[in-house]
Amino acid sequence: MTEERPMLDVKNLSVRYRGTDTPAVRDVSFTLGRERLGIVGESGSGKSTVGRALLKLLPTAELTADRMRFEEVDLLTAPERKMLELRGQRMSMILQDPKFSLNPIQRCGLQIAEAYRTHVRCSKGEARAKAIEMLSAVQIRDPERVFDLYPHEVSGGMGQRIMIAMMLLADPGLVIADEPTSALDVTVRLKVLRILDGLVREKGIGLIMISHDLSLVRSFCDRVLIMYAGRVVETLAARDLDNARHPYTQGLLAAQPRIGGSRDELPVLERKDSWLEPAEERP
Amino acid sequence: MKPVSVEHMSIRFGAVTILPDVSFDVAAGECFGLVGESGSGKSTILRCASMLLSIWTGDVTIGGRSVREMPLNERCRTLQMVFQDPYGSLHPRHSIRTVLSEPLKIQGLDDRERRMREALGDVGLPASFLDRYPHQLSGGQRQRVAIARALILEPEVLLLDEPTSALDVSVQAEILNLLVRLREERGFTYIMVSHDLAVIDHMCDRFAVMQSGEIVEVLPREAIKGNEATHPYARELIGASLEYESVV
């Protein structure tokens, strides 16, 4: 991480959904520079909630933090008008399943062009050219043809690349990818990840990758936050994942069957209440 | 223990042929995997074999007897299915007791209370869970209930349609251990659909690679590690999975 001020600075973020007693996210703190940060945990651990809270996409939830700052903007006090400027243009989000995140009755290319025209004043022709350029940047072979396709006419892998194109079009500083490849087949998963990874590096974008897959995060992120029941239980460099100290992280790693691994009984996670205690001070 | 044989299974929905012509054999007590990308027809094979879909042609025999000839009751006591998503496959307003007692009532089996307790015990849940509803259980517990429901009629063949893909790795490990133990104890024959080759490698003896409704290659488990497949698509699929694991 660079010495300069981090792009994103979050301190003691807590989120409580309306109608529940226990917060979904408790005292989560982290900073992000121009790097790739993974957030990993089981379903219900609050990892997606963190991503949504950063974009303030949780209007009904109660959101508290000591600090939540993105570049010069204080996200805690930013009015909705300011957030509208930020979302899509300076921070954007790639969702899990392209089937549900693209408008089914509008051509893919028009959706990308629309996203561009929302943020940049330009003619329709320029937006179209920009969209086609971006489609080829995500390695879609025949971008002119794909521009005119409807979402149901493209495969899952291509749909996710279209989403990536749409989200990176406005050159955001921060991209939050929420399980970007969980809905994809293993044959296209790596390809999509590499495209995302290539663009993120090339443009120097800060990336937050939310995933339940430790091995994915290990290869595509620099740093990893491990979340359990709304708390960050451990933060480590991705390459040190094998030396994880927290029993939860170790348990998650061990529970994963491996190709060519032994066929002995898989180690099962023994959950302990003590994991819910606040973690010790992190570096 | 009974062997399963699928012969020339073929199904069309309108103008679209989902399975052109699929045949394979599963030995008694074997765990046979079906892998392939989404839309390749893996789950359709299970839905046809279990007669959830009946408009197909060809035949499936279990222990030499055709599933088409079996009366409903006999079929249910021969093969059972475990579905992918335990959040969708249990009725939200039926207690676990109702879920488990229904098949017993239909089959006219006595001693229901004992059987239900045993089935829950087999999947590692306490008998007190009988009076719970699905929303009071975690995903892993629900999948255990779904497996208990499949076990309660003491079938010979279990069809497993991505039994762990909706679950976290930590919970997946529990369910896979349970399935391994049950097969060792009861000698079930499994046909298991999965998109995760690591799970197939952990569970199965042999597996078939499918592409657009056809089995392109049947491989032994050992072929995964060194990618010994010969068909180009099978090589690509195994290669992608190996790469996915090895980039870490």
XYZ file of C-alpha atoms in Angstrom:
531
model
C 0.000 0.000 0.000
C 1.234 3.480 -0.760
C 2.108 6.080 1.851
C -0.482 8.542 0.644
C -3.937 8.795 2.120
C -5.931 5.660 1.392
C -8.738 5.956 -1.118
C -11.254 4.404 1.215
C -11.118 4.639 4.976
C -13.693 2.849 7.098
C -13.625 2.776 10.873
C -16.020 0.835 13.076
C -18.772 0.439 10.524
C -21.911 -1.180 11.904
C -25.093 -1.917 10.033
C -28.336 -3.028 11.571
C -31.289 -3.986 9.402
C -34.670 -2.693 10.454
C -36.598 -5.081 12.645
C -33.597 -7.029 13.916
C -31.828 -6.754 17.246
C -28.374 -7.893 16.250
C -26.411 -5.872 13.729
C -25.533 -7.610 10.452
C -22.147 -5.901 10.473
C -20.302 -4.971 13.636
C -17.340 -2.625 14.019
C -15.701 -3.328 10.697
C -12.627 -1.210 9.988
C -10.374 -1.244 6.963
C -8.621 1.011 4.531
C -8.135 0.566 0.820
C -5.545 2.083 -1.468
C -5.080 1.325 -5.149
C -5.121 -2.365 -4.342
C -7.320 -5.405 -4.453
C -9.029 -6.328 -1.227
C -10.979 -9.541 -0.739
C -13.801 -9.929 1.752
C -14.503 -13.566 2.510
C -16.989 -15.290 4.747
C -19.916 -17.682 4.823
C -23.386 -16.679 3.765
C -24.849 -14.362 6.349
C -21.487 -13.137 7.568
C -22.252 -9.600 6.401
C -19.779 -9.369 3.552
C -22.284 -8.159 0.954
C -23.812 -5.791 3.480
C -20.429 -4.074 3.826
C -20.288 -3.606 0.058
C -23.778 -2.169 -0.092
C -23.189 0.064 2.914
C -20.208 1.658 1.158
C -22.475 2.703 -1.702
C -25.231 3.593 0.763
C -27.629 1.237 -0.952
C -29.326 0.299 2.310
C -31.906 3.047 2.832
C -33.814 1.217 5.563
C -30.870 -0.041 7.535
C -29.306 1.811 10.416
C -25.746 2.633 9.497
C -23.211 3.908 12.003
C -19.480 4.404 11.814
C -16.753 6.510 13.357
C -15.473 7.221 9.910
C -16.427 6.273 6.365
C -14.605 8.298 3.785
C -14.051 7.802 0.074
C -11.321 10.090 -1.272
C -12.483 13.574 -0.268
C -16.110 12.586 0.361
C -17.427 11.780 3.797
C -19.866 8.996 2.952
C -21.596 9.212 6.317
C -22.896 12.711 5.780
C -23.016 12.765 1.988
C -26.545 13.577 0.816
C -28.272 11.325 -1.696
C -27.561 13.861 -4.458
C -23.845 13.479 -3.812
C -24.163 9.682 -3.716
C -25.845 9.744 -7.122
C -22.771 11.505 -8.460
C -20.501 8.925 -6.902
C -22.361 5.755 -7.765
C -21.443 4.368 -11.128
C -19.037 7.163 -11.870
C -16.481 7.009 -9.095
C -17.467 3.836 -7.288
C -19.417 1.067 -8.925
C -20.615 -2.416 -8.131
C -20.587 -5.632 -10.124
C -23.331 -7.963 -8.999
C -23.437 -11.717 -8.816
C -25.774 -12.820 -11.545
C -25.956 -11.078 -14.925
C -29.334 -12.736 -15.522
C -30.894 -10.625 -12.818
C -28.842 -7.485 -13.072
C -29.355 -6.625 -16.728
C -32.662 -5.229 -17.938
C -34.241 -8.138 -19.833
C -36.148 -5.976 -22.322
C -33.389 -3.662 -23.412
C -30.491 -4.415 -25.722
C -27.213 -4.949 -23.856
C -25.337 -2.244 -25.709
C -27.994 0.377 -25.058
C -27.776 -0.354 -21.356
C -24.044 0.255 -21.432
C -24.450 3.429 -23.467
C -27.161 4.634 -21.113
C -24.830 4.124 -18.166
C -22.228 6.234 -19.929
C -24.633 9.022 -20.830
C -25.815 9.189 -17.229
C -22.361 10.341 -16.224
C -20.911 12.002 -19.275
C -22.610 14.552 -21.523
C -22.266 13.286 -25.036
C -24.213 12.348 -28.122
C -25.821 8.951 -28.558
C -23.312 8.143 -31.258
C -20.379 8.847 -28.979
C -21.905 6.738 -26.211
C -22.423 3.919 -28.670
C -18.827 4.118 -29.840
C -17.635 4.162 -26.242
C -19.809 1.160 -25.358
C -18.482 -0.826 -28.306
C -14.934 0.082 -27.380
C -15.565 -1.129 -23.844
C -17.168 -4.362 -25.078
C -14.009 -5.155 -26.988
C -11.959 -4.239 -23.905
C -13.705 -7.093 -22.073
C -12.688 -9.335 -24.958
C -16.039 -9.741 -26.629
C -15.118 -10.748 -30.130
C -17.873 -9.185 -32.168
C -18.853 -6.108 -30.104
C -21.046 -4.588 -32.826
C -23.214 -7.684 -32.887
C -23.322 -8.106 -29.101
C -24.350 -4.459 -28.735
C -27.687 -5.334 -30.342
C -28.339 -8.548 -28.420
C -30.829 -8.854 -25.588
C -29.608 -10.233 -22.247
C -31.344 -13.596 -22.805
C -29.381 -14.044 -26.018
C -25.990 -13.969 -24.340
C -24.343 -16.630 -22.190
C -23.671 -16.148 -18.497
C -19.991 -15.471 -19.021
C -20.694 -12.910 -21.701
C -23.422 -11.323 -19.577
C -20.980 -10.878 -16.741
C -18.446 -9.321 -19.117
C -21.153 -6.922 -20.267
C -21.742 -6.004 -16.623
C -18.028 -5.430 -16.159
C -17.948 -3.264 -19.276
C -20.843 -1.213 -17.971
C -19.285 -0.754 -14.556
C -15.801 0.174 -15.732
C -16.958 2.471 -18.515
C -16.988 5.645 -16.438
C -13.474 4.938 -15.111
C -14.431 4.593 -11.461
C -11.766 4.758 -8.769
C -13.313 1.937 -6.792
C -15.116 -1.180 -7.954
C -16.978 -3.465 -5.567
C -17.412 -6.900 -7.103
C -19.989 -8.909 -5.172
C -19.442 -12.586 -6.015
C -18.683 -11.690 -9.638
C -18.250 -15.253 -10.842
C -20.275 -17.499 -8.527
C -23.020 -17.892 -11.110
C -20.617 -18.845 -13.894
C -19.309 -22.185 -15.086
C -15.805 -23.072 -14.111
C -14.666 -22.985 -17.755
C -15.437 -19.266 -18.104
C -14.860 -18.213 -14.510
C -11.120 -17.734 -14.812
C -11.450 -15.907 -18.102
C -13.904 -13.391 -16.661
C -11.762 -12.924 -13.577
C -8.654 -12.347 -15.647
C -10.421 -9.731 -17.748
C -11.622 -7.955 -14.623
C -8.207 -8.259 -13.059
C -6.449 -6.955 -16.169
C -8.689 -3.888 -16.404
C -8.429 -3.166 -12.706
C -4.622 -3.231 -12.850
C -4.392 -1.333 -16.090
C -6.604 1.497 -14.901
C -5.286 1.461 -11.335
C -8.717 0.893 -9.853
C -9.209 -0.069 -6.219
C -11.093 -3.366 -6.066
C -13.125 -4.912 -3.294
C -13.904 -8.502 -4.181
C -16.632 -10.081 -2.082
C -16.613 -13.854 -2.249
C -17.201 -17.039 -0.339
C -14.368 -18.688 -2.233
C -11.068 -18.419 -0.421
C -8.996 -19.809 -3.252
C -10.420 -17.292 -5.712
C -9.679 -14.402 -3.413
C -6.214 -15.697 -2.780
C -5.244 -15.515 -6.423
C -6.954 -12.259 -7.352
C -6.466 -10.081 -4.287
C -3.599 -8.531 -2.378
C -5.224 -8.497 1.019
C -8.074 -10.475 2.547
C -10.557 -9.675 5.292
C -12.173 -12.738 6.826
C -15.640 -12.078 8.198
C -17.613 -14.177 10.623
C -21.027 -13.196 11.974
C -20.649 -9.568 11.008
C -17.155 -9.100 12.358
C -13.752 -9.092 10.765
C -11.967 -11.942 12.529
C -8.716 -11.724 10.623
C -6.967 -9.531 8.049
C -4.020 -10.887 6.141
C -2.045 -10.639 2.960
C -3.439 -13.050 0.377
C -0.139 -14.867 0.047
C -0.098 -15.559 3.805
C -3.482 -17.248 3.756
C -1.916 -20.624 4.433
C -0.466 -19.232 7.637
C -3.828 -17.956 8.825
C -3.955 -17.941 12.589
C -7.649 -17.694 13.237
C -9.286 -21.113 13.639
C -12.213 -19.970 11.491
C -9.965 -19.163 8.519
C -8.084 -22.412 9.010
C -11.381 -24.279 9.192
C -12.654 -22.732 5.969
C -9.455 -23.645 4.151
C -9.430 -27.213 5.437
C -13.093 -27.880 4.637
C -12.535 -27.388 0.913
C -12.100 -30.688 -0.942
C -9.150 -30.607 -3.352
C -8.615 -32.395 -6.616
C -6.250 -35.264 -5.924
C -6.629 -34.694 -2.197
C -7.122 -37.507 0.260
C -10.558 -39.012 0.587
C -10.497 -38.966 4.334
C -13.286 -37.333 6.175
C -13.229 -33.587 5.552
C -12.459 -31.501 8.628
C -15.598 -29.828 9.874
C -15.679 -26.366 11.332
C -16.140 -26.277 15.102
C -17.726 -22.914 15.786
C -16.856 -21.174 19.014
C -18.689 -18.349 20.725
C -15.379 -16.677 21.466
C -15.076 -15.814 17.769
C -17.770 -13.250 18.341
C -15.578 -11.261 20.707
C -14.022 -8.181 19.173
C -10.812 -9.095 17.397
C -7.531 -7.791 18.720
C -6.096 -4.588 17.280
C -5.109 -5.112 13.681
C -2.044 -3.666 12.022
C -27.109 -52.758 -3.611
C -28.463 -52.385 -7.102
C -26.863 -51.326 -10.379
C -28.431 -48.613 -12.512
C -28.469 -48.652 -16.257
C -29.562 -45.771 -18.470
C -30.289 -46.832 -22.043
C -30.880 -44.435 -24.919
C -32.518 -41.782 -22.791
C -33.824 -39.031 -25.007
C -36.032 -36.048 -24.325
C -37.298 -33.075 -26.286
C -39.179 -30.005 -25.149
C -41.028 -28.859 -28.247
C -38.499 -28.244 -30.975
C -35.546 -28.314 -28.578
C -33.776 -31.599 -27.999
C -32.390 -31.573 -24.482
C -30.934 -35.063 -24.431
C -30.413 -36.618 -27.873
C -29.410 -40.108 -26.741
C -27.762 -40.817 -23.409
C -26.611 -44.221 -22.149
C -24.436 -45.158 -19.214
C -24.141 -47.848 -16.556
C -23.574 -47.453 -12.863
C -22.362 -50.450 -10.878
C -24.079 -51.479 -7.655
C -22.760 -49.419 -4.779
C -20.878 -47.041 -7.035
C -20.887 -43.269 -6.842
C -21.194 -41.986 -10.389
C -20.749 -38.309 -11.183
C -22.279 -36.160 -13.908
C -20.436 -32.951 -14.726
C -20.764 -30.316 -17.391
C -21.642 -26.682 -17.802
C -25.037 -25.274 -16.965
C -27.636 -26.274 -19.511
C -25.822 -29.442 -20.524
C -28.635 -31.686 -19.298
C -27.149 -33.128 -16.116
C -30.157 -32.481 -13.923
C -32.545 -33.499 -16.689
C -31.074 -37.010 -16.616
C -31.915 -37.280 -12.915
C -35.397 -35.856 -13.414
C -36.069 -38.388 -16.160
C -34.600 -41.318 -14.221
C -36.785 -40.471 -11.234
C -39.836 -40.101 -13.515
C -40.362 -36.497 -12.439
C -40.370 -36.074 -16.191
C -42.166 -38.849 -18.019
C -42.205 -37.738 -21.645
C -38.812 -39.173 -22.459
C -37.967 -42.235 -24.478
C -35.490 -44.971 -23.724
C -35.222 -46.848 -20.461
C -33.702 -46.759 -17.018
C -33.339 -50.025 -15.153
C -32.474 -50.443 -11.501
C -31.371 -53.937 -10.579
C -32.669 -55.123 -13.954
C -36.142 -53.670 -13.451
C -37.384 -50.739 -15.510
C -38.421 -47.616 -13.615
C -41.354 -47.277 -15.993
C -42.770 -50.659 -14.996
C -42.426 -50.015 -11.306
C -45.607 -48.861 -9.629
C -45.218 -45.489 -7.909
C -44.824 -47.003 -4.450
C -42.125 -49.383 -5.492
C -40.306 -46.668 -7.424
C -40.262 -44.393 -4.394
C -38.804 -47.162 -2.282
C -36.144 -47.891 -4.868
C -34.889 -44.445 -5.747
C -35.005 -41.091 -4.048
C -33.714 -37.715 -5.001
C -31.976 -34.928 -3.059
C -32.371 -31.519 -4.642
C -29.977 -28.672 -5.024
C -31.486 -25.966 -2.926
C -32.665 -26.902 0.553
C -34.273 -23.473 0.790
C -36.610 -24.402 -2.042
C -37.125 -28.121 -1.629
C -38.775 -28.116 1.813
C -42.317 -26.841 2.202
C -42.045 -23.693 4.320
C -45.244 -24.380 6.256
C -44.720 -28.066 6.913
C -42.932 -29.106 10.076
C -40.124 -31.616 9.763
C -42.510 -34.181 11.242
C -44.951 -33.610 8.403
C -42.175 -33.719 5.814
C -40.920 -37.058 7.087
C -44.227 -38.700 7.939
C -45.871 -38.022 4.564
C -43.919 -40.689 2.642
C -44.469 -43.168 5.493
C -48.226 -42.593 5.380
C -48.363 -42.968 1.623
C -46.409 -46.195 1.805
C -48.535 -47.436 4.702
C -45.531 -48.089 6.906
C -46.030 -48.548 10.620
C -43.883 -47.482 13.532
C -43.601 -44.003 12.065
C -42.276 -42.273 15.152
C -39.342 -44.688 15.409
C -38.544 -44.434 11.710
C -38.596 -40.651 11.790
C -36.311 -40.524 14.811
C -33.936 -42.979 13.173
C -33.839 -41.058 9.922
C -33.013 -37.854 11.764
C -30.409 -39.697 13.825
C -28.842 -41.042 10.634
C -28.262 -37.536 9.344
C -26.994 -36.316 12.703
C -29.949 -34.252 13.867
C -31.637 -34.578 17.268
C -35.181 -35.967 17.404
C -36.396 -32.655 18.855
C -36.051 -31.185 15.351
C -39.224 -33.053 14.352
C -41.316 -30.173 15.599
C -39.363 -27.464 13.859
C -40.126 -25.682 10.644
C -37.621 -25.159 7.806
C -37.124 -21.465 8.613
C -35.874 -22.476 12.054
C -33.025 -24.471 10.522
C -29.764 -23.447 8.895
C -29.006 -24.348 5.284
C -26.922 -27.365 6.262
C -29.603 -28.602 8.649
C -32.230 -28.247 5.938
C -30.153 -30.271 3.523
C -29.826 -32.920 6.244
C -33.601 -32.996 6.542
C -33.875 -33.353 2.757
C -31.468 -36.288 2.940
C -33.423 -37.788 5.854
C -36.573 -37.524 3.731
C -34.811 -39.429 0.971
C -33.549 -42.080 3.419
C -36.745 -42.710 5.273
C -38.149 -45.112 2.678
C -34.867 -47.039 2.683
C -34.201 -46.732 -1.057
C -31.345 -48.408 -2.921
C -30.421 -45.581 -5.227
C -29.975 -41.917 -4.354
C -29.997 -39.284 -7.078
C -28.097 -36.241 -5.824
C -28.662 -33.059 -7.805
C -25.896 -30.655 -6.738
C -26.526 -31.486 -3.083
C -23.993 -28.985 -1.768
C -23.753 -26.183 -4.289
C -26.131 -23.924 -2.358
C -24.099 -24.391 0.819
C -20.953 -22.829 2.225
C -17.721 -24.870 2.085
C -17.815 -25.406 5.822
C -21.327 -26.867 5.608
C -20.543 -28.666 2.359
C -17.858 -30.626 4.215
C -20.440 -31.852 6.736
C -22.883 -32.961 4.038
C -20.195 -34.694 1.961
C -18.952 -36.553 5.048
C -22.525 -37.603 5.770
C -23.058 -38.878 2.204
C -19.789 -40.827 2.305
C -20.689 -42.409 5.634
C -24.197 -43.365 4.508
C -22.874 -45.024 1.382
C -20.377 -47.029 3.405
C -23.040 -48.111 5.894
C -25.951 -48.765 3.556
C -24.321 -49.538 0.246
C -26.305 -46.943 -1.662
C -25.746 -46.398 -5.346
C -25.307 -42.671 -5.970
C -25.678 -40.685 -9.134
C -24.370 -37.248 -8.323
C -24.633 -34.105 -10.408
C -22.088 -31.429 -9.649
C -20.248 -28.645 -11.388
C -17.394 -28.836 -8.910
C -14.769 -31.366 -9.937
C -13.148 -31.240 -6.513
C -16.405 -32.563 -5.042
C -16.615 -35.216 -7.760
C -13.027 -36.201 -7.088
C -13.785 -36.510 -3.395
C -16.971 -38.540 -3.806
C -17.125 -40.456 -7.061
C -15.455 -43.488 -8.581
C -16.256 -42.577 -12.168
C -17.894 -39.603 -13.811
C -19.360 -38.597 -17.154
C -18.593 -35.276 -18.800
C -21.593 -33.798 -20.548
C -21.869 -31.171 -23.251
C -25.131 -30.021 -24.821
C -27.035 -33.120 -23.768
C -24.467 -35.698 -24.731
C -21.980 -37.636 -22.697
C -18.701 -36.891 -24.367
C -16.539 -39.036 -22.133
C -16.749 -41.296 -19.080
C -13.644 -41.104 -16.939
C -12.380 -42.713 -13.748
C -11.748 -40.406 -10.833
C -7.986 -40.837 -11.214
C -8.103 -39.126 -14.605
C -8.853 -35.729 -13.078
C -5.514 -35.060 -11.466
C -3.411 -35.536 -14.579
C -6.170 -34.463 -17.006
C -6.151 -37.734 -18.908
C -9.338 -36.949 -20.802
C -9.193 -37.410 -24.582
C -12.280 -35.503 -25.713
C -11.445 -31.806 -26.246
C -14.347 -30.488 -24.178
C -13.619 -32.858 -21.282
C -9.999 -31.746 -21.394
C -11.051 -28.124 -21.366
C -13.390 -28.612 -18.409
C -10.893 -30.560 -16.338
C -8.117 -28.200 -17.391
C -10.157 -25.190 -16.287
C -10.897 -26.795 -12.923
C -7.279 -27.740 -12.380
C -6.153 -24.274 -13.360
C -8.726 -22.739 -11.080
C -7.344 -24.748 -8.202
C -3.709 -24.328 -9.062
C -3.665 -20.562 -9.528
C -3.955 -20.453 -5.773
